[in-house]
Amino acid sequence: MIQYNYNDSINILRDIHWVGFYDEQADLHCNPYLMVDGLDVILFDPGSIPHFSIVMRKIIDLIHPESINHIVASHQDPDICGNLPVMEDLINNPELRIITESGCVRLIQHYGINSKYFKVDKNNNKLILKSGRVLEFIPTPYLHSPFAIMTYDIKTKTLFSSDIFGTVSKDWELFKEINSTFKAMKLWHQAIMPSNVILKKCMEKLQDMDIERILPQHGSIIEGSAEVKTAITFLKDLPCGIDLD
Amino acid sequence: MKKDILTTGNQHFNDVRNINRDLIEKALEMRCNAYLAHVKAKLLTMTIYDVNSSKTALKREVAARTIIENQIKHKSAQLEELNTQLEKRVVEEVEKRRENELILAQQSKMAAMGEMLGAIAHQWRQPLNALGLYIQDIEEAYDFGELNKEYIHKAVTNSMNQIEFMSNTIDDFRNFFKSSKEKTDFNVIDSINEVLSIVTASLIKDKIELSIKFSDFNNFKIHSFANEFKHVILNIITNARDAINDARIIDSKMEYGRILITIDLLEDKHIKITIEDNGTGVPEKIIEQIFDPYFTSKHASVGTGIGLYMSKVIIEKNMRGKLYVNNIDHGARFIIEIPKAST
């Protein structure tokens, strides 16, 4: 078993990095990711103010922050957008665009953001990078935000799933065998997702997709298509939210 | 030994790495805090600036309003002052006007009295002559021994007749110049005849022939102030007489003056009285002004300039009629139109 040093950024793929903060005291762990694709650098869900210095230090270890030209905000929560104004101030790149859903813009502008927005629903749910690499955005309304989106990297078959497939537990590792995460995944989804009716539809959609790995914003990475399928099957029939009354 | 050196080296390397990491994170945290502090300060400054600018705006507005209020106050005071002055001037003007009217009325009365005195003098000349003859004859009758009872009786009767005639004359004139107190029904032909009885003697003396034309005597009743109406007729006739006399000065061959009075009934139940003469006529350049007060073409010793003004006032204000003038061939034509009495 490989020992990871969570003090540094961790390469998931050659061009995708985990730049999160492992807080041993917390049960909810946040996972920002950085994608470096030649001239395009995309930061996924940068996180909160308390995490800023660590996340940014890990980014600086990898690239010059001014080269970041996209930040994906999968929804409006403070564990995702809290440090956006500080982040854009330090990035200091006039080309920087915040990628999100139109409805979400209405909310996250209240963080005091100055950058321009890339509204996915106004752009055919697609961002084509300079290299020709395509990022697809999948709307997942009410899971749990009405404006929530996931990002699918076609090239590496990687799904940045935001809150879905997240876990809540003090016992955290970036890579974990799927069966050992069910309890924490169940706890998280039952607490935060509104209903199985909505969750099931999303899982049915994911079933038909070719996904090699899932990078959730909370919890552990699900690596390999078999594990991904197991996770989808698990969530597909999980009662949650209002189902539990 | 070699292993120890490697372990110590690694240990040192890791220590430096950890210190570096902490330093970078510390710097970033400071940067983050600095940014947040900057945002807060900026927010505070903006708030203070907003408060300040709204305070300044308010102050400016208050100042502007105060200026406007002061201006209004000043203007109001000026207006009030102007009003007071205006009121004073109105009162003064009204008073002046009233005085003028009084003077006018007085002058009109004086003119009428002058006219009356002239008429009385003329009317009295004949009976005074007669009285003189009767009195002189008494002395002669005594010398010739004709002074008996019968003679005295005849002389007294004749004298008393003359005196009575003179007394009647005064009564007539006094009545004529008394102003009417109330409106009465009267016939304009009767009134014109009364005027003629006063002026005929003077017209005869000036060789002026006056004729009067009308269709049906009973049609010309009006309800108004009789004496005032007579004054107007008298005024126009005496003006005609003066104009004829003036014309005679210009044209020595002209012998007889003529005044023609025509009375007609108009379709809109108005009576139209036309008085034409063959005098000088009214010069066109003053025809617009002859009804103005104090306007006279006559010499100051003869005219006061109020006769036609008073006439116009009487006809148009008191009797609700019209008085106007136009020139005809060799003379003037004055026209009076007054409403006929309702029955």
Coordinates of C-alpha atoms in Angstrom, one line a residue:
Chain A
M1 CA 0.0 0.0 0.0
I2 CA 1.3 3.4 -1.0
Q3 CA 1.8 6.0 1.7
Y4 CA 0.7 9.4 0.5
N5 CA 2.1 12.6 1.9
Y6 CA -0.9 14.8 2.3
N7 CA 1.3 17.8 3.1
D8 CA 2.0 18.1 -0.6
S9 CA -0.2 18.1 -3.7
I10 CA -0.8 14.6 -5.0
N11 CA -0.7 13.6 -8.6
I12 CA -3.8 11.6 -9.6
L13 CA -3.0 11.6 -13.2
R14 CA -0.1 13.3 -15.0
D15 CA -2.1 16.5 -15.5
I16 CA -4.7 16.3 -12.6
H17 CA -3.6 17.1 -9.0
W18 CA -5.2 17.0 -5.6
V19 CA -4.5 20.3 -3.9
G20 CA -6.6 19.8 -0.8
F21 CA -6.0 20.1 2.9
Y22 CA -6.1 17.0 5.1
D23 CA -7.5 18.2 8.4
E24 CA -7.1 15.4 10.8
Q25 CA -9.6 16.9 13.3
A26 CA -12.4 17.2 10.8
D27 CA -14.9 14.6 9.5
L28 CA -15.6 16.5 6.3
H29 CA -12.6 16.7 4.0
C30 CA -12.6 19.0 1.0
N31 CA -10.9 18.1 -2.2
P32 CA -9.9 20.9 -4.6
Y33 CA -8.3 19.6 -7.8
L34 CA -6.0 21.3 -10.4
M35 CA -6.0 20.4 -14.0
V36 CA -3.0 21.6 -16.1
D37 CA -3.5 21.3 -19.8
G38 CA -0.8 23.2 -21.6
L39 CA -2.0 26.8 -21.7
D40 CA -5.2 26.1 -19.8
V41 CA -5.1 25.6 -16.0
I42 CA -8.4 24.7 -14.4
L43 CA -9.0 24.8 -10.6
F44 CA -12.0 22.8 -9.3
D45 CA -13.9 24.0 -6.2
P46 CA -11.0 25.9 -4.5
G47 CA -12.6 25.9 -1.1
S48 CA -12.8 28.0 2.1
I49 CA -10.9 30.8 3.7
P50 CA -9.3 28.6 6.4
H51 CA -8.0 26.2 3.7
F52 CA -6.8 29.0 1.4
S53 CA -3.1 29.2 2.5
I54 CA -2.6 25.4 2.2
V55 CA -4.4 25.0 -1.0
M56 CA -2.6 28.0 -2.5
R57 CA 0.8 26.7 -1.3
K58 CA 0.2 23.4 -3.0
I59 CA -0.8 25.2 -6.2
I60 CA 2.3 27.4 -6.1
D61 CA 4.3 24.2 -5.8
L62 CA 2.9 23.1 -9.2
I63 CA 2.4 26.2 -11.3
H64 CA 2.5 30.0 -11.2
P65 CA -1.0 31.0 -9.9
E66 CA -1.3 33.7 -12.7
S67 CA -1.6 30.8 -15.2
I68 CA -4.9 29.7 -13.8
N69 CA -7.6 30.9 -16.3
H70 CA -10.6 28.8 -15.2
I71 CA -12.2 28.1 -11.8
V72 CA -15.0 25.6 -11.7
A73 CA -17.5 26.4 -8.9
S74 CA -19.8 23.3 -8.9
H75 CA -22.3 25.1 -6.7
Q76 CA -22.6 28.0 -4.3
D77 CA -21.5 26.6 -0.9
P78 CA -18.9 28.3 1.2
D79 CA -16.6 25.1 1.3
I80 CA -16.4 25.6 -2.4
C81 CA -16.5 29.4 -3.0
G82 CA -15.4 30.9 0.3
N83 CA -11.9 31.8 -0.9
L84 CA -12.9 32.8 -4.5
P85 CA -12.3 36.6 -4.0
V86 CA -8.9 36.0 -2.3
M87 CA -8.1 33.4 -4.9
E88 CA -8.9 35.7 -7.9
D89 CA -7.0 38.5 -6.1
L90 CA -3.9 36.4 -5.9
I91 CA -4.3 34.8 -9.3
N92 CA -4.5 38.4 -10.7
N93 CA -5.3 37.2 -14.3
P94 CA -7.7 39.4 -16.2
E95 CA -8.6 36.4 -18.4
L96 CA -9.8 34.4 -15.4
R97 CA -13.4 33.1 -15.7
I98 CA -15.5 31.5 -13.1
I99 CA -17.3 28.4 -14.6
T100 CA -20.7 27.8 -13.1
E101 CA -24.5 27.6 -13.8
S102 CA -26.4 30.9 -14.5
G103 CA -28.6 30.5 -11.5
C104 CA -25.6 30.0 -9.3
V105 CA -24.0 33.3 -10.6
R106 CA -26.9 35.1 -8.9
L107 CA -25.8 33.7 -5.6
I108 CA -22.0 33.5 -5.7
Q109 CA -21.6 37.2 -6.9
H110 CA -22.4 38.0 -3.2
Y111 CA -18.9 36.7 -2.3
G112 CA -17.6 39.8 -3.9
I113 CA -16.2 38.3 -7.1
N114 CA -14.8 40.6 -9.8
S115 CA -14.0 38.1 -12.5
K116 CA -16.1 37.3 -15.5
Y117 CA -18.3 34.2 -15.6
F118 CA -18.5 31.3 -18.0
K119 CA -22.1 30.2 -17.7
V120 CA -22.2 26.5 -18.7
D121 CA -25.9 26.4 -19.6
K122 CA -25.3 29.3 -22.0
N123 CA -22.4 27.4 -23.6
N124 CA -24.0 24.2 -24.5
N125 CA -22.6 22.6 -21.3
K126 CA -19.2 22.4 -22.9
L127 CA -15.8 24.0 -22.6
I128 CA -13.2 23.3 -25.3
L129 CA -9.7 23.9 -24.1
K130 CA -6.9 25.4 -26.3
S131 CA -5.5 21.9 -26.8
G132 CA -8.9 20.7 -28.1
R133 CA -9.6 18.8 -24.9
V134 CA -13.3 18.9 -24.1
L135 CA -14.8 19.3 -20.6
E136 CA -18.5 18.4 -20.4
F137 CA -20.7 19.8 -17.7
I138 CA -23.5 17.7 -16.4
P139 CA -26.3 19.5 -14.5
T140 CA -27.4 17.6 -11.4
P141 CA -30.2 19.8 -10.1
Y142 CA -31.1 19.4 -6.4
L143 CA -28.1 17.2 -5.7
H144 CA -28.0 19.0 -3.5
S145 CA -28.0 22.6 -4.9
P146 CA -30.6 23.5 -7.5
F147 CA -27.7 24.8 -9.6
A148 CA -25.2 21.9 -9.0
I149 CA -23.0 20.7 -11.9
M150 CA -20.5 17.9 -12.4
T151 CA -17.5 18.1 -14.8
Y152 CA -16.6 15.2 -17.1
D153 CA -13.2 15.1 -18.7
I154 CA -13.7 13.1 -21.9
K155 CA -9.9 12.6 -22.5
T156 CA -9.2 10.9 -19.2
K157 CA -12.8 9.6 -18.5
T158 CA -12.6 11.4 -15.2
L159 CA -15.8 12.7 -13.4
F160 CA -15.4 15.7 -11.0
S161 CA -18.6 14.8 -9.1
S162 CA -18.8 17.6 -6.5
D163 CA -21.0 16.6 -3.5
I164 CA -22.2 13.4 -5.1
F165 CA -20.1 10.3 -4.1
G166 CA -18.9 12.3 -1.1
T167 CA -18.3 10.8 2.3
V168 CA -18.3 12.1 5.9
S169 CA -15.9 10.4 8.3
K170 CA -12.9 11.1 10.5
D171 CA -11.3 8.0 9.0
W172 CA -10.2 9.5 5.7
E173 CA -7.8 8.5 2.9
L174 CA -7.6 10.0 -0.6
F175 CA -7.8 6.6 -2.2
K176 CA -10.0 4.0 -0.4
E177 CA -11.5 0.7 -1.4
I178 CA -15.1 1.3 -2.3
N179 CA -16.7 -1.2 0.1
S180 CA -15.0 0.4 3.1
T181 CA -16.6 3.8 2.2
F182 CA -20.3 2.8 2.0
K183 CA -21.1 3.6 5.6
A184 CA -19.6 7.2 5.3
M185 CA -21.1 7.6 1.8
K186 CA -24.6 6.6 3.1
L187 CA -24.3 9.0 6.1
W188 CA -23.4 11.9 3.8
H189 CA -26.0 11.3 1.1
Q190 CA -28.8 10.7 3.5
A191 CA -27.9 13.9 5.3
I192 CA -27.6 16.2 2.3
M193 CA -29.4 14.7 -0.7
P194 CA -33.2 15.5 -0.9
S195 CA -34.6 12.2 -2.2
N196 CA -33.8 9.0 -3.9
V197 CA -36.2 9.9 -6.7
I198 CA -33.7 12.6 -7.8
L199 CA -30.5 10.6 -7.0
K200 CA -31.7 7.5 -8.9
K201 CA -32.3 9.5 -12.1
C202 CA -28.7 10.9 -11.9
M203 CA -27.3 7.4 -11.3
E204 CA -29.2 6.0 -14.2
K205 CA -27.6 8.6 -16.4
L206 CA -24.1 7.9 -15.0
Q207 CA -24.6 4.1 -15.6
D208 CA -24.5 4.7 -19.4
M209 CA -21.3 6.8 -19.2
D210 CA -17.8 5.5 -19.6
I211 CA -16.2 6.6 -16.3
E212 CA -12.7 5.5 -15.3
R213 CA -12.6 7.5 -12.0
I214 CA -14.7 9.8 -9.8
L215 CA -13.1 12.7 -8.0
P216 CA -15.6 13.9 -5.4
Q217 CA -15.3 17.2 -3.5
H218 CA -15.7 15.4 -0.2
G219 CA -14.4 12.0 0.7
S220 CA -12.2 9.6 -1.4
I221 CA -11.4 9.1 -5.0
I222 CA -13.1 6.1 -6.7
E223 CA -10.6 4.6 -9.0
G224 CA -11.4 2.1 -11.8
S225 CA -14.6 1.5 -13.8
A226 CA -15.6 -1.5 -11.7
E227 CA -15.4 0.4 -8.5
V228 CA -17.3 3.3 -10.2
K229 CA -20.1 0.9 -11.2
T230 CA -20.3 -0.5 -7.6
A231 CA -20.7 3.0 -6.2
I232 CA -23.4 4.0 -8.8
T233 CA -25.3 0.8 -7.9
F234 CA -25.0 1.5 -4.2
L235 CA -26.4 5.1 -4.5
K236 CA -29.0 4.2 -7.1
D237 CA -31.2 2.5 -4.5
L238 CA -30.2 4.5 -1.4
P239 CA -33.1 6.2 0.3
C240 CA -32.2 9.7 1.5
G241 CA -33.5 13.1 2.6
I242 CA -37.3 13.1 2.7
D243 CA -37.4 9.3 2.0
L244 CA -36.3 8.6 5.6
D245 CA -39.3 10.0 7.5
Chain B
M1 CA 27.9 5.0 9.6
K2 CA 27.0 5.6 6.0
K3 CA 23.4 4.8 6.9
D4 CA 23.5 7.3 9.7
I5 CA 24.8 10.1 7.4
L6 CA 22.0 9.3 4.9
T7 CA 19.3 9.3 7.7
T8 CA 20.7 12.5 9.1
G9 CA 20.8 14.1 5.6
N10 CA 17.2 13.0 4.9
Q11 CA 16.1 14.3 8.3
H12 CA 17.7 17.7 7.6
F13 CA 16.2 17.8 4.1
N14 CA 12.7 17.1 5.5
D15 CA 13.2 19.7 8.3
V16 CA 14.1 22.4 5.7
R17 CA 11.1 21.3 3.6
N18 CA 8.7 21.5 6.5
I19 CA 10.1 24.9 7.5
N20 CA 9.7 26.2 3.9
R21 CA 6.2 24.8 3.7
D22 CA 5.2 26.6 7.0
L23 CA 6.8 29.8 5.8
I24 CA 5.0 29.8 2.5
E25 CA 1.7 29.0 4.2
K26 CA 2.3 31.7 6.8
A27 CA 3.0 34.2 3.9
L28 CA -0.1 33.1 2.1
E29 CA -2.2 33.4 5.2
M30 CA -0.9 36.8 5.8
R31 CA -1.7 37.7 2.2
C32 CA -5.2 36.3 2.7
N33 CA -5.7 38.3 5.9
A34 CA -4.2 41.4 4.2
Y35 CA -6.6 41.0 1.4
L36 CA -9.6 40.5 3.7
A37 CA -8.5 43.5 5.8
H38 CA -8.1 45.5 2.7
V39 CA -11.6 44.5 1.6
K40 CA -13.0 45.4 5.0
A41 CA -11.1 48.7 5.0
K42 CA -12.3 49.5 1.5
L43 CA -15.8 48.7 2.5
L44 CA -15.5 50.9 5.6
T45 CA -14.0 53.7 3.5
M46 CA -16.7 53.4 1.0
T47 CA -19.3 53.5 3.7
I48 CA -17.7 56.5 5.3
Y49 CA -17.4 58.2 1.9
D50 CA -21.1 57.4 1.2
V51 CA -22.2 58.8 4.5
N52 CA -19.9 61.9 4.0
S53 CA -21.1 62.5 0.5
S54 CA -24.7 62.2 1.4
K55 CA -24.1 64.5 4.4
T56 CA -22.4 67.0 2.0
A57 CA -25.3 66.6 -0.5
L58 CA -27.8 67.2 2.3
K59 CA -25.9 70.3 3.5
R60 CA -25.8 71.6 0.0
E61 CA -29.5 71.0 -0.4
V62 CA -30.3 72.6 2.9
A63 CA -28.1 75.6 1.9
A64 CA -29.8 75.8 -1.5
R65 CA -33.2 75.6 0.1
T66 CA -32.3 78.3 2.6
I67 CA -31.2 80.6 -0.3
I68 CA -34.5 79.9 -2.1
E69 CA -36.5 80.5 1.1
N70 CA -34.7 83.8 1.7
Q71 CA -35.3 84.8 -1.9
I72 CA -39.0 83.9 -1.6
K73 CA -39.1 85.9 1.7
H74 CA -37.5 88.8 0.1
K75 CA -39.8 88.6 -3.0
S76 CA -42.8 88.3 -0.7
A77 CA -41.8 91.4 1.2
Q78 CA -41.3 93.3 -2.0
L79 CA -44.6 92.1 -3.3
E80 CA -46.3 93.1 0.0
E81 CA -44.7 96.5 -0.2
L82 CA -45.8 96.8 -3.8
N83 CA -49.3 95.7 -2.9
T84 CA -49.5 98.3 -0.1
Q85 CA -48.3 101.0 -2.5
L86 CA -50.7 99.8 -5.1
E87 CA -53.6 99.8 -2.7
K88 CA -52.6 103.3 -1.7
R89 CA -52.4 104.4 -5.3
V90 CA -55.8 102.8 -6.1
V91 CA -57.3 104.7 -3.1
E92 CA -55.6 107.8 -4.3
E93 CA -56.8 107.3 -7.9
V94 CA -60.3 106.6 -6.8
E95 CA -60.3 109.7 -4.7
K96 CA -58.9 111.8 -7.5
R97 CA -61.4 110.4 -9.9
R98 CA -64.3 111.1 -7.5
E99 CA -63.0 114.7 -7.1
N100 CA -62.8 115.0 -10.9
E101 CA -66.4 113.8 -11.2
L102 CA -67.5 116.2 -8.6
I103 CA -65.7 119.0 -10.4
L104 CA -67.2 117.8 -13.6
A105 CA -70.7 117.7 -12.2
Q106 CA -70.2 121.2 -10.7
Q107 CA -68.9 122.5 -14.0
S108 CA -71.8 120.9 -15.8
K109 CA -74.2 122.6 -13.3
M110 CA -72.5 125.9 -13.8
A111 CA -72.7 125.6 -17.5
A112 CA -76.3 124.7 -17.3
M113 CA -76.9 127.7 -15.0
G114 CA -75.2 129.9 -17.5
E115 CA -77.4 128.6 -20.2
M116 CA -80.4 129.1 -17.9
L117 CA -79.4 132.6 -17.1
G118 CA -79.1 133.4 -20.7
A119 CA -82.5 131.9 -21.5
I120 CA -84.1 133.7 -18.5
A121 CA -82.5 137.0 -19.6
H122 CA -83.9 136.5 -23.1
Q123 CA -87.3 135.5 -21.9
W124 CA -87.4 138.4 -19.5
R125 CA -86.3 141.1 -21.9
Q126 CA -89.8 141.4 -23.5
P127 CA -91.8 141.5 -20.2
L128 CA -89.3 143.9 -18.6
N129 CA -89.7 146.2 -21.6
A130 CA -93.4 146.0 -21.2
L131 CA -93.2 146.7 -17.5
G132 CA -91.0 149.7 -18.1
L133 CA -93.5 151.1 -20.6
Y134 CA -96.4 150.6 -18.1
I135 CA -94.4 152.3 -15.3
Q136 CA -93.3 155.3 -17.5
D137 CA -96.9 155.6 -18.8
I138 CA -98.2 156.2 -15.2
E139 CA -96.3 159.5 -15.0
E140 CA -97.6 160.6 -18.4
A141 CA -101.2 159.6 -17.6
Y142 CA -101.0 161.7 -14.4
D143 CA -99.8 164.7 -16.4
F144 CA -102.7 164.3 -18.8
G145 CA -105.1 163.6 -16.1
E146 CA -105.9 160.1 -17.3
L147 CA -104.9 158.5 -14.0
N148 CA -108.2 157.1 -12.8
K149 CA -109.3 153.9 -11.1
E150 CA -109.9 152.2 -14.4
Y151 CA -106.4 153.2 -15.7
I152 CA -104.7 151.9 -12.5
H153 CA -106.6 148.7 -12.6
K154 CA -105.6 148.1 -16.2
A155 CA -102.0 149.0 -15.4
V156 CA -101.9 146.7 -12.4
T157 CA -103.5 143.8 -14.3
N158 CA -101.1 144.2 -17.3
S159 CA -98.0 144.5 -15.0
M160 CA -99.1 141.6 -12.8
N161 CA -99.5 139.5 -16.1
Q162 CA -96.0 140.3 -17.1
I163 CA -94.7 139.6 -13.6
E164 CA -96.6 136.3 -13.5
F165 CA -95.1 135.4 -16.9
M166 CA -91.6 136.1 -15.5
S167 CA -92.3 134.1 -12.4
N168 CA -93.5 131.2 -14.5
T169 CA -90.4 131.4 -16.6
I170 CA -88.2 131.0 -13.5
D171 CA -90.3 128.0 -12.3
D172 CA -90.1 126.4 -15.7
F173 CA -86.3 126.7 -15.7
R174 CA -86.0 125.5 -12.2
N175 CA -88.0 122.5 -13.0
F176 CA -86.0 121.9 -16.1
F177 CA -82.7 121.8 -14.4
K178 CA -83.7 119.8 -11.4
S179 CA -82.3 116.3 -11.7
S180 CA -84.8 113.5 -11.9
K181 CA -85.0 111.3 -8.8
E182 CA -86.8 108.4 -10.3
K183 CA -87.4 106.8 -13.7
T184 CA -90.8 107.7 -15.2
D185 CA -92.6 106.9 -18.4
F186 CA -92.5 109.9 -20.7
N187 CA -92.8 110.6 -24.4
V188 CA -89.6 111.8 -26.1
I189 CA -91.6 114.2 -28.4
D190 CA -93.0 115.9 -25.2
S191 CA -89.6 116.2 -23.8
I192 CA -88.1 117.6 -27.0
N193 CA -91.0 120.1 -27.2
E194 CA -90.2 121.3 -23.6
V195 CA -86.6 121.8 -24.6
L196 CA -87.7 123.7 -27.7
S197 CA -89.9 126.0 -25.7
I198 CA -86.8 127.1 -23.9
V199 CA -84.4 127.4 -26.8
T200 CA -86.8 128.6 -29.6
A201 CA -86.4 132.3 -28.6
S202 CA -82.7 132.1 -28.9
L203 CA -82.9 130.1 -32.1
I204 CA -85.2 132.7 -33.6
K205 CA -82.8 135.4 -32.6
D206 CA -80.0 133.6 -34.4
K207 CA -82.1 133.0 -37.4
I208 CA -82.1 129.3 -37.1
E209 CA -85.1 127.2 -38.4
L210 CA -85.8 124.1 -36.4
S211 CA -88.2 121.4 -37.7
I212 CA -89.2 118.1 -36.1
K213 CA -90.4 115.0 -38.0
F214 CA -92.0 111.9 -36.6
S215 CA -94.6 109.4 -37.7
D216 CA -96.8 108.3 -34.8
F217 CA -96.7 110.3 -31.6
N218 CA -97.8 107.4 -29.4
N219 CA -94.9 105.2 -30.4
F220 CA -92.2 107.1 -28.6
K221 CA -92.6 106.4 -24.9
I222 CA -89.6 105.5 -22.9
H223 CA -89.1 104.7 -19.2
S224 CA -86.2 106.7 -17.9
F225 CA -84.9 109.9 -16.3
A226 CA -86.9 112.7 -18.1
N227 CA -84.9 115.8 -17.1
E228 CA -81.5 114.1 -17.9
F229 CA -82.8 113.2 -21.3
K230 CA -83.9 116.9 -21.9
H231 CA -80.4 118.1 -20.9
V232 CA -78.9 115.9 -23.6
I233 CA -81.3 117.2 -26.2
L234 CA -80.7 120.8 -25.1
N235 CA -76.9 120.2 -25.1
I236 CA -77.0 118.8 -28.7
I237 CA -79.3 121.6 -29.9
T238 CA -77.2 124.4 -28.4
N239 CA -74.1 122.7 -29.9
A240 CA -75.8 122.8 -33.3
R241 CA -76.7 126.4 -32.8
D242 CA -73.0 127.3 -32.0
A243 CA -71.8 125.3 -35.0
I244 CA -74.2 127.1 -37.2
N245 CA -73.0 130.5 -35.9
D246 CA -69.4 129.4 -36.4
A247 CA -70.3 128.4 -40.0
R248 CA -71.8 131.8 -40.6
I249 CA -68.4 133.4 -39.6
I250 CA -66.7 131.3 -42.2
D251 CA -69.3 131.7 -44.9
S252 CA -70.9 135.2 -44.7
K253 CA -73.4 134.4 -47.5
M254 CA -75.0 131.7 -45.4
E255 CA -78.2 133.1 -44.0
Y256 CA -80.5 130.6 -42.5
G257 CA -79.4 127.9 -40.2
R258 CA -81.3 124.7 -40.1
I259 CA -81.8 122.0 -37.4
L260 CA -83.8 118.9 -38.3
I261 CA -84.9 116.5 -35.6
T262 CA -86.2 113.1 -36.9
I263 CA -87.7 110.5 -34.6
D264 CA -88.0 106.9 -35.8
L265 CA -88.8 103.6 -34.4
L266 CA -86.2 100.9 -35.0
E267 CA -87.1 97.2 -35.5
D268 CA -85.4 96.1 -32.3
K269 CA -87.7 98.3 -30.3
H270 CA -85.3 101.2 -30.0
I271 CA -86.2 104.8 -30.6
K272 CA -83.8 106.6 -32.8
I273 CA -83.5 110.4 -32.5
T274 CA -81.4 112.0 -35.2
I275 CA -80.4 115.7 -34.9
E276 CA -78.9 117.2 -38.0
D277 CA -77.6 120.7 -38.5
N278 CA -75.9 122.7 -41.3
G279 CA -73.1 124.0 -39.1
T280 CA -69.4 123.4 -39.5
G281 CA -69.6 119.6 -38.8
V282 CA -67.1 117.8 -36.6
P283 CA -63.5 118.0 -38.0
E284 CA -62.5 114.4 -38.8
K285 CA -59.3 114.5 -36.7
I286 CA -61.2 115.2 -33.5
I287 CA -64.3 113.2 -34.1
E288 CA -63.0 110.3 -32.0
Q289 CA -62.4 112.7 -29.0
I290 CA -65.5 114.9 -28.8
F291 CA -67.1 112.6 -26.1
D292 CA -64.0 112.8 -23.9
P293 CA -64.3 114.9 -20.8
Y294 CA -62.7 118.3 -21.0
F295 CA -62.5 118.1 -24.7
T296 CA -63.7 121.3 -26.4
S297 CA -63.2 122.9 -29.7
K298 CA -64.8 126.0 -28.5
H299 CA -63.1 129.0 -26.9
A300 CA -62.5 128.6 -23.1
S301 CA -65.0 131.3 -22.4
V302 CA -67.8 129.5 -24.2
G303 CA -67.3 125.8 -23.7
T304 CA -66.3 123.7 -20.7
G305 CA -65.7 120.4 -22.6
I306 CA -68.1 118.4 -20.5
G307 CA -71.4 118.7 -22.3
L308 CA -71.0 115.8 -24.7
Y309 CA -69.2 113.7 -22.1
M310 CA -72.1 114.1 -19.7
S311 CA -74.6 113.4 -22.5
K312 CA -72.8 110.2 -23.4
V313 CA -72.8 109.2 -19.8
I314 CA -76.5 109.9 -19.4
I315 CA -77.5 108.0 -22.6
E316 CA -75.2 105.1 -22.4
K317 CA -74.8 104.5 -18.7
N318 CA -78.1 105.7 -17.2
M319 CA -80.4 105.0 -20.1
R320 CA -78.7 102.0 -21.7
G321 CA -78.7 103.5 -25.1
K322 CA -76.2 104.8 -27.6
L323 CA -75.0 108.2 -28.6
Y324 CA -72.8 108.7 -31.6
V325 CA -72.0 111.3 -34.3
N326 CA -71.2 111.4 -38.0
N327 CA -70.7 114.1 -40.5
I328 CA -73.1 114.8 -43.3
D329 CA -72.9 117.2 -46.2
H330 CA -72.5 120.6 -44.7
G331 CA -73.0 119.7 -41.1
A332 CA -73.1 117.1 -38.3
R333 CA -75.6 114.4 -37.4
F334 CA -75.9 113.3 -33.7
I335 CA -77.8 110.0 -33.2
I336 CA -79.4 108.8 -30.0
E337 CA -80.8 105.3 -29.8
I338 CA -82.6 104.4 -26.6
P339 CA -84.8 101.4 -25.7
K340 CA -88.5 101.9 -25.9
A341 CA -90.7 101.5 -22.8
S342 CA -91.9 97.9 -22.6
T343 CA -95.6 98.6 -22.9

